[in-house]
PDB file of C-alpha atoms in Angstrom:
ATOM      1  CA  MET A   1      56.155  47.572 151.430  1.00 77.00           C
ATOM      2  CA  ARG A   2      59.613  46.907 152.727  1.00 84.00           C
ATOM      3  CA  LYS A   3      60.899  49.237 155.389  1.00 87.00           C
ATOM      4  CA  LYS A   4      64.017  51.086 154.434  1.00 90.00           C
ATOM      5  CA  ILE A   5      66.352  53.642 155.973  1.00 92.00           C
ATOM      6  CA  PHE A   6      68.464  55.849 153.706  1.00 94.00           C
ATOM      7  CA  VAL A   7      71.570  57.511 155.020  1.00 94.00           C
ATOM      8  CA  ASP A   8      72.892  60.257 152.717  1.00 94.00           C
ATOM      9  CA  ILE A   9      76.396  61.409 153.517  1.00 94.00           C
ATOM     10  CA  MET A  10      77.348  64.437 151.486  1.00 93.00           C
ATOM     11  CA  ASP A  11      80.953  65.227 150.264  1.00 92.00           C
ATOM     12  CA  ASP A  12      80.995  68.123 152.778  1.00 90.00           C
ATOM     13  CA  GLY A  13      80.174  65.802 155.599  1.00 89.00           C
ATOM     14  CA  GLU A  14      76.470  66.696 156.011  1.00 90.00           C
ATOM     15  CA  ILE A  15      74.292  63.749 156.930  1.00 91.00           C
ATOM     16  CA  LYS A  16      70.640  63.151 156.181  1.00 92.00           C
ATOM     17  CA  ILE A  17      68.569  60.207 157.408  1.00 91.00           C
ATOM     18  CA  GLU A  18      65.271  59.364 155.659  1.00 90.00           C
ATOM     19  CA  THR A  19      62.906  56.512 156.702  1.00 88.00           C
ATOM     20  CA  HIS A  20      60.587  54.960 154.194  1.00 87.00           C
ATOM     21  CA  ASN A  21      57.482  52.807 154.601  1.00 83.00           C
ATOM     22  CA  PHE A  22      57.275  53.024 158.331  1.00 79.00           C
ATOM     23  CA  THR A  23      54.037  53.856 160.072  1.00 76.00           C
ATOM     24  CA  GLY A  24      53.466  55.860 163.270  1.00 71.00           C
ATOM     25  CA  LYS A  25      56.322  56.654 165.574  1.00 73.00           C
ATOM     26  CA  SER A  26      58.219  53.423 164.655  1.00 75.00           C
ATOM     27  CA  CYS A  27      60.274  55.396 162.052  1.00 76.00           C
ATOM     28  CA  VAL A  28      61.666  57.587 164.841  1.00 76.00           C
ATOM     29  CA  GLU A  29      62.278  54.637 167.167  1.00 79.00           C
ATOM     30  CA  GLU A  30      63.905  52.320 164.616  1.00 81.00           C
ATOM     31  CA  SER A  31      66.282  55.031 163.336  1.00 84.00           C
ATOM     32  CA  GLN A  32      67.227  56.447 166.723  1.00 89.00           C
ATOM     33  CA  TRP A  33      70.340  54.262 166.850  1.00 92.00           C
ATOM     34  CA  LEU A  34      71.715  56.050 163.765  1.00 92.00           C
ATOM     35  CA  LYS A  35      71.179  59.413 165.408  1.00 89.00           C
ATOM     36  CA  ASP A  36      72.906  58.230 168.576  1.00 90.00           C
ATOM     37  CA  LEU A  37      75.718  56.806 166.499  1.00 93.00           C
ATOM     38  CA  LEU A  38      76.321  59.794 164.263  1.00 91.00           C
ATOM     39  CA  GLY A  39      75.726  62.853 166.397  1.00 86.00           C
ATOM     40  CA  GLU A  40      73.046  65.402 167.034  1.00 79.00           C
ATOM     41  CA  GLU A  41      69.836  65.864 165.148  1.00 76.00           C
ATOM     42  CA  VAL A  42      69.680  69.426 164.065  1.00 73.00           C
ATOM     43  CA  ALA A  43      66.410  69.328 162.033  1.00 74.00           C
ATOM     44  CA  LYS A  44      63.567  66.895 161.592  1.00 74.00           C
ATOM     45  CA  GLU A  45      60.696  66.864 159.052  1.00 73.00           C
ATOM     46  CA  LEU A  46      57.818  64.546 159.816  1.00 69.00           C
ATOM     47  CA  LYS A  47      55.995  63.021 156.773  1.00 64.00           C
ATOM     48  CA  PRO A  48      52.356  62.166 156.636  1.00 61.00           C
ATOM     49  CA  CYS A  49      52.939  58.492 157.458  1.00 58.00           C
ATOM     50  CA  TYR A  50      54.160  59.573 160.909  1.00 57.00           C
ATOM     51  CA  TRP A  51      50.528  60.404 161.728  1.00 55.00           C
ATOM     52  CA  ARG A  52      49.164  57.114 160.352  1.00 59.00           C
ATOM     53  CA  LYS A  53      48.510  54.448 162.932  1.00 56.00           C
ATOM     54  CA  ASP A  54      49.260  50.836 161.962  1.00 55.00           C
ATOM     55  CA  ASN A  55      48.335  51.306 158.299  1.00 55.00           C
ATOM     56  CA  LYS A  56      44.805  52.354 159.300  1.00 56.00           C
ATOM     57  CA  LYS A  57      43.408  55.720 159.711  1.00 54.00           C
ATOM     58  CA  MET A  58      45.262  58.967 159.425  1.00 51.00           C
ATOM     59  CA  VAL A  59      45.229  60.863 162.704  1.00 49.00           C
ATOM     60  CA  LYS A  60      44.554  64.537 162.036  1.00 47.00           C
ATOM     61  CA  LYS A  61      46.700  66.868 164.033  1.00 46.00           C
ATOM     62  CA  HIS A  62      45.754  70.501 164.530  1.00 45.00           C
ATOM     63  CA  LEU A  63      48.234  73.106 165.592  1.00 45.00           C
ATOM     64  CA  PRO A  64      47.038  76.284 167.296  1.00 42.00           C
ATOM     65  CA  LEU A  65      47.540  79.211 165.008  1.00 48.00           C
ATOM     66  CA  CYS A  66      48.103  81.631 167.867  1.00 40.00           C
ATOM     67  CA  GLY A  67      47.868  81.904 171.627  1.00 33.00           C
TER      68      GLY A  67
ATOM     69  CA  MET B   1      58.352  58.024 153.816  1.00 45.00           C
ATOM     70  CA  SER B   2      57.919  58.887 157.373  1.00 59.00           C
ATOM     71  CA  HIS B   3      60.553  61.401 158.425  1.00 68.00           C
ATOM     72  CA  VAL B   4      63.770  63.136 157.462  1.00 76.00           C
ATOM     73  CA  SER B   5      66.512  64.111 159.879  1.00 73.00           C
ATOM     74  CA  ARG B   6      69.633  66.235 159.421  1.00 76.00           C
ATOM     75  CA  ILE B   7      72.460  65.205 161.654  1.00 76.00           C
ATOM     76  CA  GLU B   8      75.538  67.196 162.920  1.00 77.00           C
ATOM     77  CA  LEU B   9      78.311  64.610 162.941  1.00 85.00           C
ATOM     78  CA  ASP B  10      80.157  63.656 166.089  1.00 88.00           C
ATOM     79  CA  VAL B  11      83.058  61.240 165.989  1.00 92.00           C
ATOM     80  CA  LYS B  12      82.364  58.550 168.700  1.00 93.00           C
ATOM     81  CA  ASP B  13      83.876  55.461 167.225  1.00 94.00           C
ATOM     82  CA  LEU B  14      87.675  55.337 166.927  1.00 96.00           C
ATOM     83  CA  SER B  15      87.643  52.009 165.121  1.00 96.00           C
ATOM     84  CA  ALA B  16      85.473  53.449 162.369  1.00 96.00           C
ATOM     85  CA  LEU B  17      87.790  56.523 162.257  1.00 97.00           C
ATOM     86  CA  LYS B  18      90.769  54.208 161.797  1.00 97.00           C
ATOM     87  CA  GLU B  19      89.039  52.430 158.876  1.00 97.00           C
ATOM     88  CA  ALA B  20      88.054  55.747 157.368  1.00 97.00           C
ATOM     89  CA  CYS B  21      91.716  56.849 157.510  1.00 97.00           C
ATOM     90  CA  ARG B  22      92.834  53.621 155.790  1.00 98.00           C
ATOM     91  CA  ASP B  23      90.177  54.105 153.035  1.00 97.00           C
ATOM     92  CA  LEU B  24      91.493  57.656 152.292  1.00 96.00           C
ATOM     93  CA  GLY B  25      95.132  56.613 152.454  1.00 97.00           C
ATOM     94  CA  PHE B  26      95.794  58.472 155.700  1.00 97.00           C
ATOM     95  CA  GLU B  27      97.824  57.045 158.536  1.00 98.00           C
ATOM     96  CA  PHE B  28      96.241  56.825 162.003  1.00 98.00           C
ATOM     97  CA  MET B  29      98.987  57.457 164.608  1.00 98.00           C
ATOM     98  CA  ALA B  30      97.719  55.786 167.737  1.00 97.00           C
ATOM     99  CA  GLY B  31      99.144  57.403 170.922  1.00 97.00           C
ATOM    100  CA  GLN B  32     100.799  60.342 169.179  1.00 98.00           C
ATOM    101  CA  THR B  33     100.340  63.283 171.607  1.00 97.00           C
ATOM    102  CA  THR B  34     101.119  66.240 169.344  1.00 96.00           C
ATOM    103  CA  TYR B  35     100.072  67.192 165.884  1.00 95.00           C
ATOM    104  CA  LYS B  36     101.731  69.593 163.369  1.00 95.00           C
ATOM    105  CA  TRP B  37     100.075  72.962 162.842  1.00 92.00           C
ATOM    106  CA  PHE B  38     101.003  76.623 162.378  1.00 90.00           C
ATOM    107  CA  GLY B  39     102.308  76.483 165.932  1.00 88.00           C
ATOM    108  CA  ARG B  40     101.125  79.860 167.218  1.00 87.00           C
ATOM    109  CA  TYR B  41      97.619  81.059 167.929  1.00 85.00           C
ATOM    110  CA  ILE B  42      97.040  84.461 166.330  1.00 83.00           C
ATOM    111  CA  GLY B  43      93.421  84.867 167.366  1.00 80.00           C
ATOM    112  CA  ASP B  44      91.914  85.046 163.915  1.00 79.00           C
ATOM    113  CA  TYR B  45      89.367  82.283 164.644  1.00 81.00           C
ATOM    114  CA  PRO B  46      87.727  81.214 167.872  1.00 83.00           C
ATOM    115  CA  LEU B  47      89.213  78.355 169.772  1.00 84.00           C
ATOM    116  CA  PRO B  48      87.201  75.053 169.688  1.00 81.00           C
ATOM    117  CA  GLU B  49      84.718  74.857 172.582  1.00 79.00           C
ATOM    118  CA  GLY B  50      86.357  73.822 175.913  1.00 82.00           C
ATOM    119  CA  MET B  51      89.904  74.417 174.701  1.00 85.00           C
ATOM    120  CA  THR B  52      92.492  76.898 175.726  1.00 87.00           C
ATOM    121  CA  GLU B  53      95.388  78.271 173.739  1.00 88.00           C
ATOM    122  CA  ALA B  54      97.752  75.946 175.639  1.00 90.00           C
ATOM    123  CA  ASP B  55      95.809  72.848 174.399  1.00 90.00           C
ATOM    124  CA  LEU B  56      96.532  73.597 170.741  1.00 91.00           C
ATOM    125  CA  GLY B  57      98.919  71.209 169.141  1.00 93.00           C
ATOM    126  CA  LYS B  58      98.206  68.568 171.883  1.00 94.00           C
ATOM    127  CA  CYS B  59      96.235  65.443 171.295  1.00 95.00           C
ATOM    128  CA  GLU B  60      95.756  61.753 172.210  1.00 97.00           C
ATOM    129  CA  HIS B  61      96.086  60.345 168.723  1.00 97.00           C
ATOM    130  CA  ALA B  62      96.839  62.005 165.388  1.00 97.00           C
ATOM    131  CA  ILE B  63      96.396  61.480 161.617  1.00 97.00           C
ATOM    132  CA  LYS B  64      99.067  61.936 159.103  1.00 97.00           C
ATOM    133  CA  VAL B  65      97.874  62.983 155.631  1.00 97.00           C
ATOM    134  CA  PRO B  66     100.286  62.181 152.742  1.00 97.00           C
ATOM    135  CA  GLY B  67     101.177  65.313 150.864  1.00 96.00           C
ATOM    136  CA  ALA B  68     100.134  67.661 153.755  1.00 96.00           C
ATOM    137  CA  ALA B  69     102.653  69.376 156.049  1.00 95.00           C
ATOM    138  CA  TYR B  70     100.189  69.659 158.957  1.00 94.00           C
ATOM    139  CA  GLU B  71      98.442  66.856 160.788  1.00 95.00           C
ATOM    140  CA  ILE B  72      95.077  66.236 162.390  1.00 94.00           C
ATOM    141  CA  GLY B  73      94.925  65.891 166.202  1.00 94.00           C
ATOM    142  CA  ILE B  74      92.362  63.633 167.886  1.00 94.00           C
ATOM    143  CA  ARG B  75      91.305  64.713 171.332  1.00 93.00           C
ATOM    144  CA  ARG B  76      88.460  63.745 173.665  1.00 92.00           C
ATOM    145  CA  GLY B  77      85.774  66.326 173.863  1.00 85.00           C
ATOM    146  CA  GLY B  78      82.110  67.135 173.170  1.00 78.00           C
ATOM    147  CA  LYS B  79      80.232  63.872 172.919  1.00 82.00           C
ATOM    148  CA  GLY B  80      83.124  61.783 171.730  1.00 89.00           C
ATOM    149  CA  TRP B  81      86.356  62.894 169.920  1.00 92.00           C
ATOM    150  CA  MET B  82      87.253  66.211 168.427  1.00 90.00           C
ATOM    151  CA  LEU B  83      89.177  66.422 165.182  1.00 91.00           C
ATOM    152  CA  LEU B  84      91.666  69.340 165.407  1.00 90.00           C
ATOM    153  CA  TRP B  85      93.287  70.639 162.391  1.00 90.00           C
ATOM    154  CA  ASP B  86      94.778  73.909 161.066  1.00 89.00           C
ATOM    155  CA  PHE B  87      93.230  74.787 157.713  1.00 86.00           C
ATOM    156  CA  TRP B  88      95.910  77.413 156.871  1.00 86.00           C
ATOM    157  CA  TYR B  89      96.593  76.793 153.152  1.00 84.00           C
ATOM    158  CA  SER B  90     100.290  76.170 153.447  1.00 87.00           C
ATOM    159  CA  GLY B  91      99.620  73.229 155.797  1.00 91.00           C
ATOM    160  CA  GLY B  92      97.915  71.456 152.883  1.00 93.00           C
ATOM    161  CA  LEU B  93      95.091  69.826 154.827  1.00 93.00           C
ATOM    162  CA  GLU B  94      92.128  71.651 153.369  1.00 91.00           C
ATOM    163  CA  ARG B  95      93.244  70.530 149.834  1.00 92.00           C
ATOM    164  CA  LYS B  96      93.122  66.945 151.044  1.00 92.00           C
ATOM    165  CA  LEU B  97      90.170  67.055 153.388  1.00 91.00           C
ATOM    166  CA  GLY B  98      87.907  69.508 151.655  1.00 88.00           C
ATOM    167  CA  THR B  99      86.050  72.403 153.338  1.00 82.00           C
ATOM    168  CA  ASN B 100      85.386  71.673 156.959  1.00 83.00           C
ATOM    169  CA  GLY B 101      87.120  68.257 156.649  1.00 89.00           C
ATOM    170  CA  GLY B 102      84.170  66.972 154.602  1.00 91.00           C
ATOM    171  CA  LYS B 103      85.978  64.043 153.057  1.00 94.00           C
ATOM    172  CA  LEU B 104      87.126  62.600 156.367  1.00 95.00           C
ATOM    173  CA  LYS B 105      83.673  63.213 157.938  1.00 93.00           C
ATOM    174  CA  GLN B 106      82.069  61.387 155.022  1.00 95.00           C
ATOM    175  CA  SER B 107      84.482  58.486 155.199  1.00 96.00           C
ATOM    176  CA  TYR B 108      83.994  58.244 158.972  1.00 96.00           C
ATOM    177  CA  GLY B 109      80.213  58.390 158.735  1.00 96.00           C
ATOM    178  CA  ARG B 110      80.175  55.626 156.106  1.00 97.00           C
ATOM    179  CA  ARG B 111      82.300  53.335 158.114  1.00 97.00           C
ATOM    180  CA  ALA B 112      80.474  54.075 161.390  1.00 97.00           C
ATOM    181  CA  VAL B 113      77.063  53.273 159.759  1.00 97.00           C
ATOM    182  CA  MET B 114      78.333  50.174 158.021  1.00 96.00           C
ATOM    183  CA  ARG B 115      79.850  48.714 161.125  1.00 96.00           C
ATOM    184  CA  GLU B 116      76.852  49.261 163.350  1.00 95.00           C
ATOM    185  CA  ALA B 117      74.279  48.393 160.626  1.00 96.00           C
ATOM    186  CA  LYS B 118      75.893  44.974 160.013  1.00 94.00           C
ATOM    187  CA  ARG B 119      76.101  44.409 163.785  1.00 94.00           C
ATOM    188  CA  LYS B 120      72.358  45.000 163.963  1.00 93.00           C
ATOM    189  CA  GLY B 121      71.688  42.695 161.058  1.00 94.00           C
ATOM    190  CA  TYR B 122      70.847  45.262 158.326  1.00 95.00           C
ATOM    191  CA  LYS B 123      71.833  44.752 154.730  1.00 95.00           C
ATOM    192  CA  VAL B 124      73.659  47.730 153.413  1.00 96.00           C
ATOM    193  CA  LYS B 125      73.720  48.886 149.774  1.00 97.00           C
ATOM    194  CA  GLU B 126      75.920  51.755 148.771  1.00 97.00           C
ATOM    195  CA  THR B 127      75.475  53.978 145.837  1.00 97.00           C
ATOM    196  CA  ARG B 128      77.190  57.169 144.676  1.00 97.00           C
ATOM    197  CA  THR B 129      74.925  60.164 144.294  1.00 95.00           C
ATOM    198  CA  GLU B 130      75.680  63.570 142.733  1.00 94.00           C
ATOM    199  CA  ASN B 131      77.016  65.163 145.943  1.00 93.00           C
ATOM    200  CA  GLY B 132      77.885  62.191 148.121  1.00 95.00           C
ATOM    201  CA  ILE B 133      77.074  58.620 148.939  1.00 97.00           C
ATOM    202  CA  ARG B 134      73.792  56.956 149.847  1.00 97.00           C
ATOM    203  CA  LEU B 135      73.542  53.933 152.136  1.00 97.00           C
ATOM    204  CA  GLU B 136      70.351  51.898 151.921  1.00 97.00           C
ATOM    205  CA  LEU B 137      69.555  49.841 155.015  1.00 96.00           C
ATOM    206  CA  THR B 138      66.983  47.082 154.955  1.00 94.00           C
ATOM    207  CA  GLY B 139      66.151  44.321 157.350  1.00 89.00           C
ATOM    208  CA  GLY B 140      67.678  44.628 160.816  1.00 75.00           C
ATOM    209  CA  ARG B 141      66.869  42.754 164.034  1.00 65.00           C
ATOM    210  CA  ALA B 142      67.378  45.535 166.579  1.00 49.00           C
TER     211      ALA B 142
END
């Protein structure tokens, strides 16, 4: 699948960047130039592909519930 | 999809800002050191970060907006350039720029992304969405 980066610029000036078909951390690395160009990242949502390594196995991440 | 980021826009590229002004029919006034505004600070809103009352009305460049009595000041600050403008209704800027200057921000963001994306070898496809524009970037060598 072809890698794509979508930049949505709303009429009120709000900007959203979405990466598609990247695996692992490459999505963050390959879109960093856009964040540097446009300003400051105020929110980030990681999608399941972020935790996938080179199209292979999904790496399960566990977050502590407390403590 | 791998991740979604929301970005708070900073103006860093004056060339892209000049192009954005041209797109909107505004006039970029290089080297104009004052901009038109209400002219007196009445304390109804906080001053922009790092600015004093004496700084109001002073700038390094300005933007003239046809049909508006007030102007936009451009001044170094933050992580690039600050856009200073008085949104008092009689100045006419909010009617032209939208709330929070959205139209100018959108136009600047569009130009900034297109310039840099092309420099990096991306193909850019632009489409209009319900509430804005979408730039689709594919390819790229950097």
